[in-house]
Short mmCIF file of C-alpha atoms in Angstrom, two decimals:
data_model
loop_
_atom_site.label_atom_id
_atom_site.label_comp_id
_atom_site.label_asym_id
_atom_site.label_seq_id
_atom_site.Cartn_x
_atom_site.Cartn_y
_atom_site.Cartn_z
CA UNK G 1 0.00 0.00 0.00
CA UNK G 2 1.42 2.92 -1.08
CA UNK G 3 1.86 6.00 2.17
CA UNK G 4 -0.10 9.31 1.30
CA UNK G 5 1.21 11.82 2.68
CA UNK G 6 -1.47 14.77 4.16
CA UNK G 7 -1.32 18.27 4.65
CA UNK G 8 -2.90 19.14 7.60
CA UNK G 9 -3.77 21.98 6.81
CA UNK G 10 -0.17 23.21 6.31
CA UNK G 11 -0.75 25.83 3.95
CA UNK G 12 2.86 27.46 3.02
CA UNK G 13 3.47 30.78 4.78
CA UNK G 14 0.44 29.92 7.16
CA UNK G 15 1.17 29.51 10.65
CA UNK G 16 0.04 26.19 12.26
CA UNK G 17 -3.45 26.55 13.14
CA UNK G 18 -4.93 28.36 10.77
CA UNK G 19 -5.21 26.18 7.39
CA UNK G 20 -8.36 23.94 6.90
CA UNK G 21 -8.41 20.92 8.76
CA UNK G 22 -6.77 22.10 11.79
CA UNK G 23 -8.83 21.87 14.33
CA UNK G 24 -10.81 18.35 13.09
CA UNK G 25 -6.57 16.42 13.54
CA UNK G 26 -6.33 18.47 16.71
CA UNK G 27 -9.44 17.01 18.21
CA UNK G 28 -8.73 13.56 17.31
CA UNK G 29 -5.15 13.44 18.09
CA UNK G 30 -5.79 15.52 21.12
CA UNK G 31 -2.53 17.54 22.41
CA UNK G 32 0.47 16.66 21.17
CA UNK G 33 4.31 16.89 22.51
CA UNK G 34 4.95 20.59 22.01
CA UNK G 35 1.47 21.37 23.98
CA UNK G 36 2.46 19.11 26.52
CA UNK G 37 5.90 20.66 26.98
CA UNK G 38 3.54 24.38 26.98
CA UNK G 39 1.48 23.53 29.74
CA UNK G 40 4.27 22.01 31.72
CA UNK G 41 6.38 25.10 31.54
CA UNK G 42 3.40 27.38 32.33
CA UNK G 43 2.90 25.58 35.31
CA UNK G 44 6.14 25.56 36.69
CA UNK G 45 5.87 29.39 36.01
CA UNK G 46 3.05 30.12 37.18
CA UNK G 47 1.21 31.17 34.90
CA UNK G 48 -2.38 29.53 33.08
CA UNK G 49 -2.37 26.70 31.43
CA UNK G 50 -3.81 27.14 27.45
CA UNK G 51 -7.17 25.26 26.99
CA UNK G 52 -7.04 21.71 25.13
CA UNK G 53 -6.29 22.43 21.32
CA UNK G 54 -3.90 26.05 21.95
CA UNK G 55 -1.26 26.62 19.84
CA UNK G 56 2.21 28.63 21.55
CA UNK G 57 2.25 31.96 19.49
CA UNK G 58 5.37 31.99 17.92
CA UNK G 59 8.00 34.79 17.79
CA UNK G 60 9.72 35.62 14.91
CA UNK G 61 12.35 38.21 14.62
CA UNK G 62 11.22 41.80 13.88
CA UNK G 63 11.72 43.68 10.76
CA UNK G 64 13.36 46.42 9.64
CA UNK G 65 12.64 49.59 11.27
CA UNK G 66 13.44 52.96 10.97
CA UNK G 67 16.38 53.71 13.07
CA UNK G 68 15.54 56.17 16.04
CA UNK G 69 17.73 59.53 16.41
CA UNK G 70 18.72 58.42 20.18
CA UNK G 71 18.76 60.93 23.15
CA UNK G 72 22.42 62.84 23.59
CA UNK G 73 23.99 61.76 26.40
CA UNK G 74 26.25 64.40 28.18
CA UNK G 75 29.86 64.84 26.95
CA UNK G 76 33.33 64.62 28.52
CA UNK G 77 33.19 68.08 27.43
CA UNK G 78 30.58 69.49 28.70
CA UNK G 79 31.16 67.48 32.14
CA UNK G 80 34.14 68.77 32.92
CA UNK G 81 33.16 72.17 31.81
CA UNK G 82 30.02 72.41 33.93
CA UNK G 83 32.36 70.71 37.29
CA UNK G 84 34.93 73.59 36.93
CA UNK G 85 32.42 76.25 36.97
CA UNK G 86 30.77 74.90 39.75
CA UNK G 87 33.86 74.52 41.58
CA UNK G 88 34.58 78.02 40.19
CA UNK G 89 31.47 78.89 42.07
CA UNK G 90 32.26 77.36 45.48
CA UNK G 91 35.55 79.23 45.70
CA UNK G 92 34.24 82.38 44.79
CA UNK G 93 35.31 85.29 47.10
CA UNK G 94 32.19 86.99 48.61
CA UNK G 95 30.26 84.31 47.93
CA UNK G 96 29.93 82.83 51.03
CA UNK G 97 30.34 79.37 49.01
CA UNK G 98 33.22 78.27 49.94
CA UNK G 99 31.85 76.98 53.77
CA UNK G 100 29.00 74.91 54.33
CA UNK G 101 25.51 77.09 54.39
CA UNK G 102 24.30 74.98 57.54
CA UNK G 103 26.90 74.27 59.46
CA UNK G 104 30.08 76.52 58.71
CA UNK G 105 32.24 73.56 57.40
CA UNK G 106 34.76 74.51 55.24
CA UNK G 107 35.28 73.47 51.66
CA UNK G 108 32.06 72.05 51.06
CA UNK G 109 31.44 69.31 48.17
CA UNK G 110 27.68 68.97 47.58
CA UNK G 111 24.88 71.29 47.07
CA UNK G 112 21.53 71.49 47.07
CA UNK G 113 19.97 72.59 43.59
CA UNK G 114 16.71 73.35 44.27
CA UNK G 115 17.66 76.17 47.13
CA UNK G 116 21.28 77.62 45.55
CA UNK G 117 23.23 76.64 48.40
CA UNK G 118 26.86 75.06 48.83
CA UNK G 119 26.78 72.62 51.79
CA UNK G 120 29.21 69.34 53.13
CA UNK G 121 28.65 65.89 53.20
CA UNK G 122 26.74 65.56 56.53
CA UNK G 123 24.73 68.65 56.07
CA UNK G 124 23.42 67.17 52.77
CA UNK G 125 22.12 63.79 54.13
CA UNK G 126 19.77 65.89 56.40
CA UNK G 127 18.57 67.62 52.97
CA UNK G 128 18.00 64.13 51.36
CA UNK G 129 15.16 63.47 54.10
CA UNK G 130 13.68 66.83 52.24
CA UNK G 131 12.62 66.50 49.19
CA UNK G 132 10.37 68.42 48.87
CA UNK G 133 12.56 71.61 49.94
CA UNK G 134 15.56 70.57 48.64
CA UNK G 135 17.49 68.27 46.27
CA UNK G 136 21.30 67.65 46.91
CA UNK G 137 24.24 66.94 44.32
CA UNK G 138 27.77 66.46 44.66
CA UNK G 139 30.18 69.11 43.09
CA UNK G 140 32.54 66.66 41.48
CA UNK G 141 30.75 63.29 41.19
CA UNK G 142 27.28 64.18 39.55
CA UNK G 143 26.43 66.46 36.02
CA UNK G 144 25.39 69.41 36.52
CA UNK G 145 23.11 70.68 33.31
CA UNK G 146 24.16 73.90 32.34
CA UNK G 147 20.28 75.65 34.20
CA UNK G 148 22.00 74.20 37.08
CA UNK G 149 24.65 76.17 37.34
CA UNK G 150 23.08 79.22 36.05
CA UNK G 151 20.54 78.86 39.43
CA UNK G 152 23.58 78.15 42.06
CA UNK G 153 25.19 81.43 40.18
CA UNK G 154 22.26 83.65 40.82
CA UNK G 155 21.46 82.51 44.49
CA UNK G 156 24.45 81.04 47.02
CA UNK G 157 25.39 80.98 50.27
CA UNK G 158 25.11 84.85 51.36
CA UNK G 159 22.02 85.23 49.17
CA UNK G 160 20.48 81.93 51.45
CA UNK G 161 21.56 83.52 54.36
CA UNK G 162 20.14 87.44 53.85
CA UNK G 163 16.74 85.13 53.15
CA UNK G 164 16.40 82.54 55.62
CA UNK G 165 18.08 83.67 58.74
CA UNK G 166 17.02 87.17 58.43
CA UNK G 167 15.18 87.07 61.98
CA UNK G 168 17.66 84.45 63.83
CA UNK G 169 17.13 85.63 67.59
CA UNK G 170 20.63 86.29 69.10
CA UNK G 171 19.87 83.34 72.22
CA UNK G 172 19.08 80.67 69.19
CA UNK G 173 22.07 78.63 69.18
CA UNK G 174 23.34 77.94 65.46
CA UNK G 175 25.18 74.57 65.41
CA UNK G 176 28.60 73.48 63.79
CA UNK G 177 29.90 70.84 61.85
CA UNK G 178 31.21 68.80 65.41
CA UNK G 179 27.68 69.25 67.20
CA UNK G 180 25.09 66.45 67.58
CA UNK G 181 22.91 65.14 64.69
CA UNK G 182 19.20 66.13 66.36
CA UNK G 183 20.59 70.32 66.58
CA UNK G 184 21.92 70.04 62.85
CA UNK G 185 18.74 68.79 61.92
CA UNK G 186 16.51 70.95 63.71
CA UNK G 187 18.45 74.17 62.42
CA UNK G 188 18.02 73.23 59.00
CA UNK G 189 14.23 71.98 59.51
CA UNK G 190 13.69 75.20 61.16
CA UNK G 191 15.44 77.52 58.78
CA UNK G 192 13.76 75.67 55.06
CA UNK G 193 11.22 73.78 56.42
CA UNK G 194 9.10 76.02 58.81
CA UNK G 195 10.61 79.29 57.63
CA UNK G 196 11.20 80.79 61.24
CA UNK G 197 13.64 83.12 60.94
CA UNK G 198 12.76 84.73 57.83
CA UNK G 199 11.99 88.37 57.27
CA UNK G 200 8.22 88.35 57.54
CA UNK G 201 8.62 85.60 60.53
CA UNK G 202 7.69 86.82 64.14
CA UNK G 203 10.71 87.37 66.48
CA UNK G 204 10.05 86.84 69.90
CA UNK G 205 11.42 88.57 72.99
CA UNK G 206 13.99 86.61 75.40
CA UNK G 207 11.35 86.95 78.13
CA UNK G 208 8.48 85.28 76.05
CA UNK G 209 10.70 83.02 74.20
CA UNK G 210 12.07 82.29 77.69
CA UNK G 211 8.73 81.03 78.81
CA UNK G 212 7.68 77.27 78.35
CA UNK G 213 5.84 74.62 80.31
CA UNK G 214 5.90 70.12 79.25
CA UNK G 215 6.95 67.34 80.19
CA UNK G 216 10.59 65.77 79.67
CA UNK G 217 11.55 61.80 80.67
CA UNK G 218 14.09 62.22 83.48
CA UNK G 219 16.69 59.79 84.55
CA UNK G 220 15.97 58.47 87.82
CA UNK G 221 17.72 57.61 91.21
CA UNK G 222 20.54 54.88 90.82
CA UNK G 223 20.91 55.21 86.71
CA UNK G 224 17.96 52.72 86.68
CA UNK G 225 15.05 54.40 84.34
CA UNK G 226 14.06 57.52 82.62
CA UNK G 227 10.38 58.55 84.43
CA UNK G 228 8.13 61.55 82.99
CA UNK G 229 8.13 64.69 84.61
CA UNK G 230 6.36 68.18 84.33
CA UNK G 231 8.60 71.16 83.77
CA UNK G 232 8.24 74.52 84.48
CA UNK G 233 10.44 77.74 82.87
CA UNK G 234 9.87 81.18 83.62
CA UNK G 235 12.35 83.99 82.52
CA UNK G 236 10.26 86.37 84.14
CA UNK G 237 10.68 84.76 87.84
CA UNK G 238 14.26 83.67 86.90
CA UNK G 239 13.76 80.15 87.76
CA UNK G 240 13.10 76.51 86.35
CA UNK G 241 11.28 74.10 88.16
CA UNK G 242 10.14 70.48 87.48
CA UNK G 243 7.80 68.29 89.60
CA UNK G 244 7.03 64.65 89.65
CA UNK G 245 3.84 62.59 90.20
CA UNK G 246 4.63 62.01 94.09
CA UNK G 247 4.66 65.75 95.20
CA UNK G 248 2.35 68.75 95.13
CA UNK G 249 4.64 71.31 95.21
CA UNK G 250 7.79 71.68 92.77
CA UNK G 251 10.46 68.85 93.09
CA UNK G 252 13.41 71.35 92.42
CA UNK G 253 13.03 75.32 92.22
CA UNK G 254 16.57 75.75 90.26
CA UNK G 255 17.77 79.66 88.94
CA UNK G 256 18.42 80.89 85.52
CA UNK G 257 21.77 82.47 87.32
CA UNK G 258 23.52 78.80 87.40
CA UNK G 259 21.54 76.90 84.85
CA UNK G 260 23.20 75.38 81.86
CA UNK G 261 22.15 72.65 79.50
CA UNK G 262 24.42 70.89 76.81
CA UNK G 263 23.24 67.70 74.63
CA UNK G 264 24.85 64.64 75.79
CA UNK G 265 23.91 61.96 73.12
CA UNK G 266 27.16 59.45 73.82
CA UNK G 267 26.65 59.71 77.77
CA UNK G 268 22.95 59.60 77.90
CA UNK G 269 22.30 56.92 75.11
CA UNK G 270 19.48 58.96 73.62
CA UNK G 271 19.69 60.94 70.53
CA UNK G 272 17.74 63.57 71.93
CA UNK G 273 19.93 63.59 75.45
CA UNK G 274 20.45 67.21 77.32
CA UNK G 275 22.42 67.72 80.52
CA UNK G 276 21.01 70.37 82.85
CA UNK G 277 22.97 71.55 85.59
CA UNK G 278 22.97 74.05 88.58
CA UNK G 279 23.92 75.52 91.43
CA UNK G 280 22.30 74.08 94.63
CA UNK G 281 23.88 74.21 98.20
CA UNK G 282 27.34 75.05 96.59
CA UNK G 283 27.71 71.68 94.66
CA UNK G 284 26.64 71.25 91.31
CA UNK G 285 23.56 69.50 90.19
CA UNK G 286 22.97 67.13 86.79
CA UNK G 287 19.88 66.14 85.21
CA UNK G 288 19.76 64.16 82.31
CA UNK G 289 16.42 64.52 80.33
CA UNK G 290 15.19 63.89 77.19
CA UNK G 291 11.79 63.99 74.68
CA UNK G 292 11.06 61.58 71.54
CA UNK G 293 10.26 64.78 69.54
CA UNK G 294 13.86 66.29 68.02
CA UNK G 295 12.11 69.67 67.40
CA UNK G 296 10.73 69.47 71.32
CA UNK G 297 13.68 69.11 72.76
CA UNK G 298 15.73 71.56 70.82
CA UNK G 299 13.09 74.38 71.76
CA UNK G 300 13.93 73.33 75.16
CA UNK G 301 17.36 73.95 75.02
CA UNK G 302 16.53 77.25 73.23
CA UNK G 303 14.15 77.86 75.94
CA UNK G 304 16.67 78.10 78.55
CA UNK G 305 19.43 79.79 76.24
CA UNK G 306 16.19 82.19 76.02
CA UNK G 307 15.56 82.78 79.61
CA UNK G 308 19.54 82.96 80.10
CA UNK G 309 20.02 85.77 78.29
CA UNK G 310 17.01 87.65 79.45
CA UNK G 311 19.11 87.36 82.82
CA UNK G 312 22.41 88.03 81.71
CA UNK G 313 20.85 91.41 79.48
CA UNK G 314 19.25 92.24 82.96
CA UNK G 315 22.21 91.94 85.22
CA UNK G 316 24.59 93.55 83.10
CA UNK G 317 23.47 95.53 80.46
CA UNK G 318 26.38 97.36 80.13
CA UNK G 319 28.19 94.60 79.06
CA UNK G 320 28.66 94.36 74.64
CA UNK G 321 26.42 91.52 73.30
CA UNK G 322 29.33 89.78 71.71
CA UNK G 323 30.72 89.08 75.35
CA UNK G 324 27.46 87.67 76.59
CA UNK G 325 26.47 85.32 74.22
CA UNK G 326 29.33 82.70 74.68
CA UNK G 327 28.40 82.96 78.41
CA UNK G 328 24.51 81.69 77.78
CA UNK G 329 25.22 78.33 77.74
CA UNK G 330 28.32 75.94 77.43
CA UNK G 331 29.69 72.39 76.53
CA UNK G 332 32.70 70.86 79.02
CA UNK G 333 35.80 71.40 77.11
CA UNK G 334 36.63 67.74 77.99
CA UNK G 335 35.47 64.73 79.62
CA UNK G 336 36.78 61.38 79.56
CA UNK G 337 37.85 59.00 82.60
CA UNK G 338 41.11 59.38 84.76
CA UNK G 339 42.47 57.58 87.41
CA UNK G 340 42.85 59.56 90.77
CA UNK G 341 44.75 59.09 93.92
CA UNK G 342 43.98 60.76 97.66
CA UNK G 343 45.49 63.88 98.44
CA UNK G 344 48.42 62.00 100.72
CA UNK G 345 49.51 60.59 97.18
CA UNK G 346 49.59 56.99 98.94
CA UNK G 347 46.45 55.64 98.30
CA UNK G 348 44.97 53.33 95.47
CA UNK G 349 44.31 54.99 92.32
CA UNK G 350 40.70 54.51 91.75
CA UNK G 351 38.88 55.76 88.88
CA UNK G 352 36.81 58.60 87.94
CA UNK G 353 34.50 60.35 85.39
CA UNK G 354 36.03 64.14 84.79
CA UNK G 355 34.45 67.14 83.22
CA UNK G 356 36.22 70.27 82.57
CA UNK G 357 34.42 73.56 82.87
CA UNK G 358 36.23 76.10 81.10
CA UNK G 359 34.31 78.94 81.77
CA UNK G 360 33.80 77.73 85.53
CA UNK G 361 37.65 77.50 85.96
CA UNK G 362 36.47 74.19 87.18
CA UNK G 363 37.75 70.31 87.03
CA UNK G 364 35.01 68.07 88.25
CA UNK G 365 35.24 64.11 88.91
CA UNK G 366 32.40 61.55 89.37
CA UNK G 367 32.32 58.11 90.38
CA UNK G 368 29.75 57.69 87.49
CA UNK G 369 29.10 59.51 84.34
CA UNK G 370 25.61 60.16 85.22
CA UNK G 371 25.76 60.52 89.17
CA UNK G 372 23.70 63.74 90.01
CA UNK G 373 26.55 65.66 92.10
CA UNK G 374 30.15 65.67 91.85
CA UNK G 375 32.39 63.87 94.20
CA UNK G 376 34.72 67.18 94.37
CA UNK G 377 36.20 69.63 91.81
CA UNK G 378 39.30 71.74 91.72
CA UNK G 379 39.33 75.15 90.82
CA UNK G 380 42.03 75.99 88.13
CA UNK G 381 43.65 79.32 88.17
CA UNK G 382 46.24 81.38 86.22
CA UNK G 383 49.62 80.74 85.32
CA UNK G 384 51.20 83.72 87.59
CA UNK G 385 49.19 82.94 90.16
CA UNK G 386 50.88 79.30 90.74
CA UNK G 387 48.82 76.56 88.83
CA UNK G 388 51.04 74.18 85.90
CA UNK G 389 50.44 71.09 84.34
CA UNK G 390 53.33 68.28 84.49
CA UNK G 391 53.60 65.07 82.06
CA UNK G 392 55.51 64.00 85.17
CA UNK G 393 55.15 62.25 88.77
CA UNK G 394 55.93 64.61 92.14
CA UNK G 395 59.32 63.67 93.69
CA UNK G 396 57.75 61.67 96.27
CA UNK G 397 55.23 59.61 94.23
CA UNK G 398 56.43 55.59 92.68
CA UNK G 399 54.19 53.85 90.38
CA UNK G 400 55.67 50.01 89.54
CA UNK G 401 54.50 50.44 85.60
CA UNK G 402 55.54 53.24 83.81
CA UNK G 403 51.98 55.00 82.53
CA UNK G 404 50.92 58.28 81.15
CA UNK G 405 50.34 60.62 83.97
CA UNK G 406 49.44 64.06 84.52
CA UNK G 407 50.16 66.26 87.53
CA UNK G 408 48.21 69.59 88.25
CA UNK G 409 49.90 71.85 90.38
CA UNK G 410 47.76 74.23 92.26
CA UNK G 411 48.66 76.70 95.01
CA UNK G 412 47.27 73.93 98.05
CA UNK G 413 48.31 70.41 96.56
CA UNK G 414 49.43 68.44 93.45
CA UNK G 415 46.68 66.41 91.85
CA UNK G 416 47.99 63.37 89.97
CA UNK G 417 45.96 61.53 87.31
CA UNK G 418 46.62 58.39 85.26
CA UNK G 419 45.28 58.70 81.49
CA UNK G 420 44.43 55.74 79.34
CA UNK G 421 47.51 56.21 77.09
CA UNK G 422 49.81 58.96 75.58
CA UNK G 423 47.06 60.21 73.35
CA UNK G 424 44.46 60.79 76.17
CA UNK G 425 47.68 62.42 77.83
CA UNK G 426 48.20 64.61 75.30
CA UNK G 427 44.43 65.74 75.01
CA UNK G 428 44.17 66.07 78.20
CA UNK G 429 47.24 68.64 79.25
CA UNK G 430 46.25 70.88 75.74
CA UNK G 431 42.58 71.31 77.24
CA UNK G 432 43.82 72.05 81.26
CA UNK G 433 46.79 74.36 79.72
CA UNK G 434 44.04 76.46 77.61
CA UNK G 435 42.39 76.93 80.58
CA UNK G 436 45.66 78.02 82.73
CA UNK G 437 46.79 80.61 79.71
CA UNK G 438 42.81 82.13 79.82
CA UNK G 439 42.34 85.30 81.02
#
């Protein structure tokens, strides 16, 4: 018997499927190997399986089209053009460009396009969380179109400044590069953000400003726990007070005369630490507070520099404004831990948590970093009037190891100290000298 051999409906330059006949062989073969292998690949991706009888659409290669004019891409040229005038820019004298606009860092390398401001590398991850304000590029790594440039060329860092910190009040600290994360922010929030210092802003009076009433978490007795409490500022009355849940009347009635307050993120463990201290029965007084809110806490602290000044513009009013403000509030020069001996120079060394008070003329120790008073201070005078620093041991003192040391000479005794190693040493004897050579 001679083989015939059918069609199938395979109709040249037909695809499969759609030549008479199809269907009817499809039916009665039912699905063969290449719909098999279809619906087993669909399944293991996912995706539906074809009814009984589909046919896999085939894919055959496109065409010829007509070719596309594709988009220019920036040059070598016209990047390297565009970077030195920007860098041009940055180092232009009277400019104000050539330190960060936030934080006074010199020689900054990124910039924020959408306000025409040069600012550094920390400064412009707080403008990344601000998108809608700004938008931040860096000088020498990113393009710069040329509308770019034209923009930073018209505005700038003194042109920023004259616009949004035409109303800063003089008790409003303005941070710097070294200063903690939450007061960086808050400045820059404050300044592009809420708009509060410029020209058609509200500036409020010390005494006003000076004013404010909430509640901060407190640390506790023994270290153990933050607990809220209720404070109370008044410039007016010249005192802050703070209560807790036990007592009716204030816990503490502390003045604006001694009161200080400096952020302490490393010592507290919070972010959003502050260290208040005072004056109380001649020893001095920590509290360590904080709020979840940055912006909260930093109108604290601007609270109190608020209330400060009202005092100090009272009390002396004679006195220039330049010499007052570094006297609102202060940071210790230095703190760090030393080991101490008694003032016979016999006992144990035992150690201690120091902070030096530069403006107090005072070196103050603590068993603990965050005990509430002071186990004793020395007072550091001037040069002439018989306080030095030594890198060496009295006559009459022996160690068995050989270890970095410092002695302070004062008029009544010689205080020796023990530092962790030559650097500490070093760091050390630079901050006590500055404050022997101070007027």
């Amino acid at each position: 018997m001679k083989c015939q051999r059918r069609n199938f409906g395979l109709v040249p330059g037909k695809l499969p499927g759609t030549g008479p006949g199809w269907g009817r062989w499809a039916g009665a073969r039912g699905p063969g190997r290449g719909e098999r292998a279809l619906r087993t690949a669909c399944r293991r991706r996912g995706r539906g399986v074809p009814g009984a009888g589909a046919v896999p659409v085939l894919h055959f290669p496109a065409g010829p089209s007509l070719p596309q004019t594709p988009r220019r891409a920036p040059g070598a040229m016209d990047y390297d053009r565009n970077k030195a005038l920007l860098l041009e820019l940055q180092r232009a004298a009277g400019t104000g460009n050539d330190r960060c606009a936030d934080c006074g860092e010199p020689d900054p390398e990124w910039a924020s396009y959408k306000l025409g401001i040069f600012i550094c590398l920390n400064c412009s991850g707080i403008h990344r969380n601000l998108p809608e304000i700004s938008r931040v590029k860096s000088l020498r790594l990113d393009f710069w179109e040329s509308n770019l440039i034209e923009f930073m060329r018209n505005h700038g860092n003194l042109w920023a400044k004259a616009k949004y910190e035409a109303k800063v009040p003089p008790y409003y600290y303005i941070p710097k590069s070294h200063d903690c994360l939450v007061l960086r922010q808050q400045w820059i929030r404050a300044k592009y953000e809420r708009g509060e210092f410029l020209d058609t802003g509200v500036c409020h009076d010390p005494c006003s400003a000076g004013s404010r009433e909430g509640c901060l978490w407190k640390l506790g007795k023994g270290h153990r726990q933050f607990q809220k409490r209720q404070f109370l500022l008044s410039a007016r009355e010249g005192v802050m007070k703070y209560y807790s849940k036990e007592s009716k009347g204030p816990k503490a009635v502390i003045s604006v005369e001694t009161l200080n307050a400096m952020f302490q993120v490393e010592k507290t463990g919070h972010s959003h630490g502050l260290q208040i201290t005072y004056i109380t029965d001649g020893q001095t007084r920590n509290l360590f507070v904080y709020h979840e809110s940055g912006k909260e806490i930093v109108d604290w602290f601007n609270a109190i520099r608020a209330a400060r000044y009202h005092y100090l513009r009272t009390t002396f009013p004679n006195v220039p404004e330049p010499e007052l403000i570094p006297r609102i509030t202060r940071n210790f020069v230095k703190e760090g831990y030393m080991e101490k001996t008694g003032p016979k120079q016999k006992e144990a060394f035992k150690v201690r948590w120091f902070c030096l008070d530069s403006q107090e003329r005072n070196l103050l120790y603590f068993k603990n970093p965050l005990d509430a008073f002071a186990q004793g201070q020395v007072f550091i005078g001037r040069r002439d009037e018989g306080y030095e620093v030594r890198d060496y041991l009295p006559q009459k003192v022996w160690m068995k190891k050989k270890k970095p040391v410092i002695t302070l000479v004062t008029p009544v005794r010689e205080f020796v100290f023990i530092c962790e190693n030559d650097k500490k040493q070093r760091e050390w004897m630079d901050a006590l000298n500055g404050v022997i050579t101070q007027p």
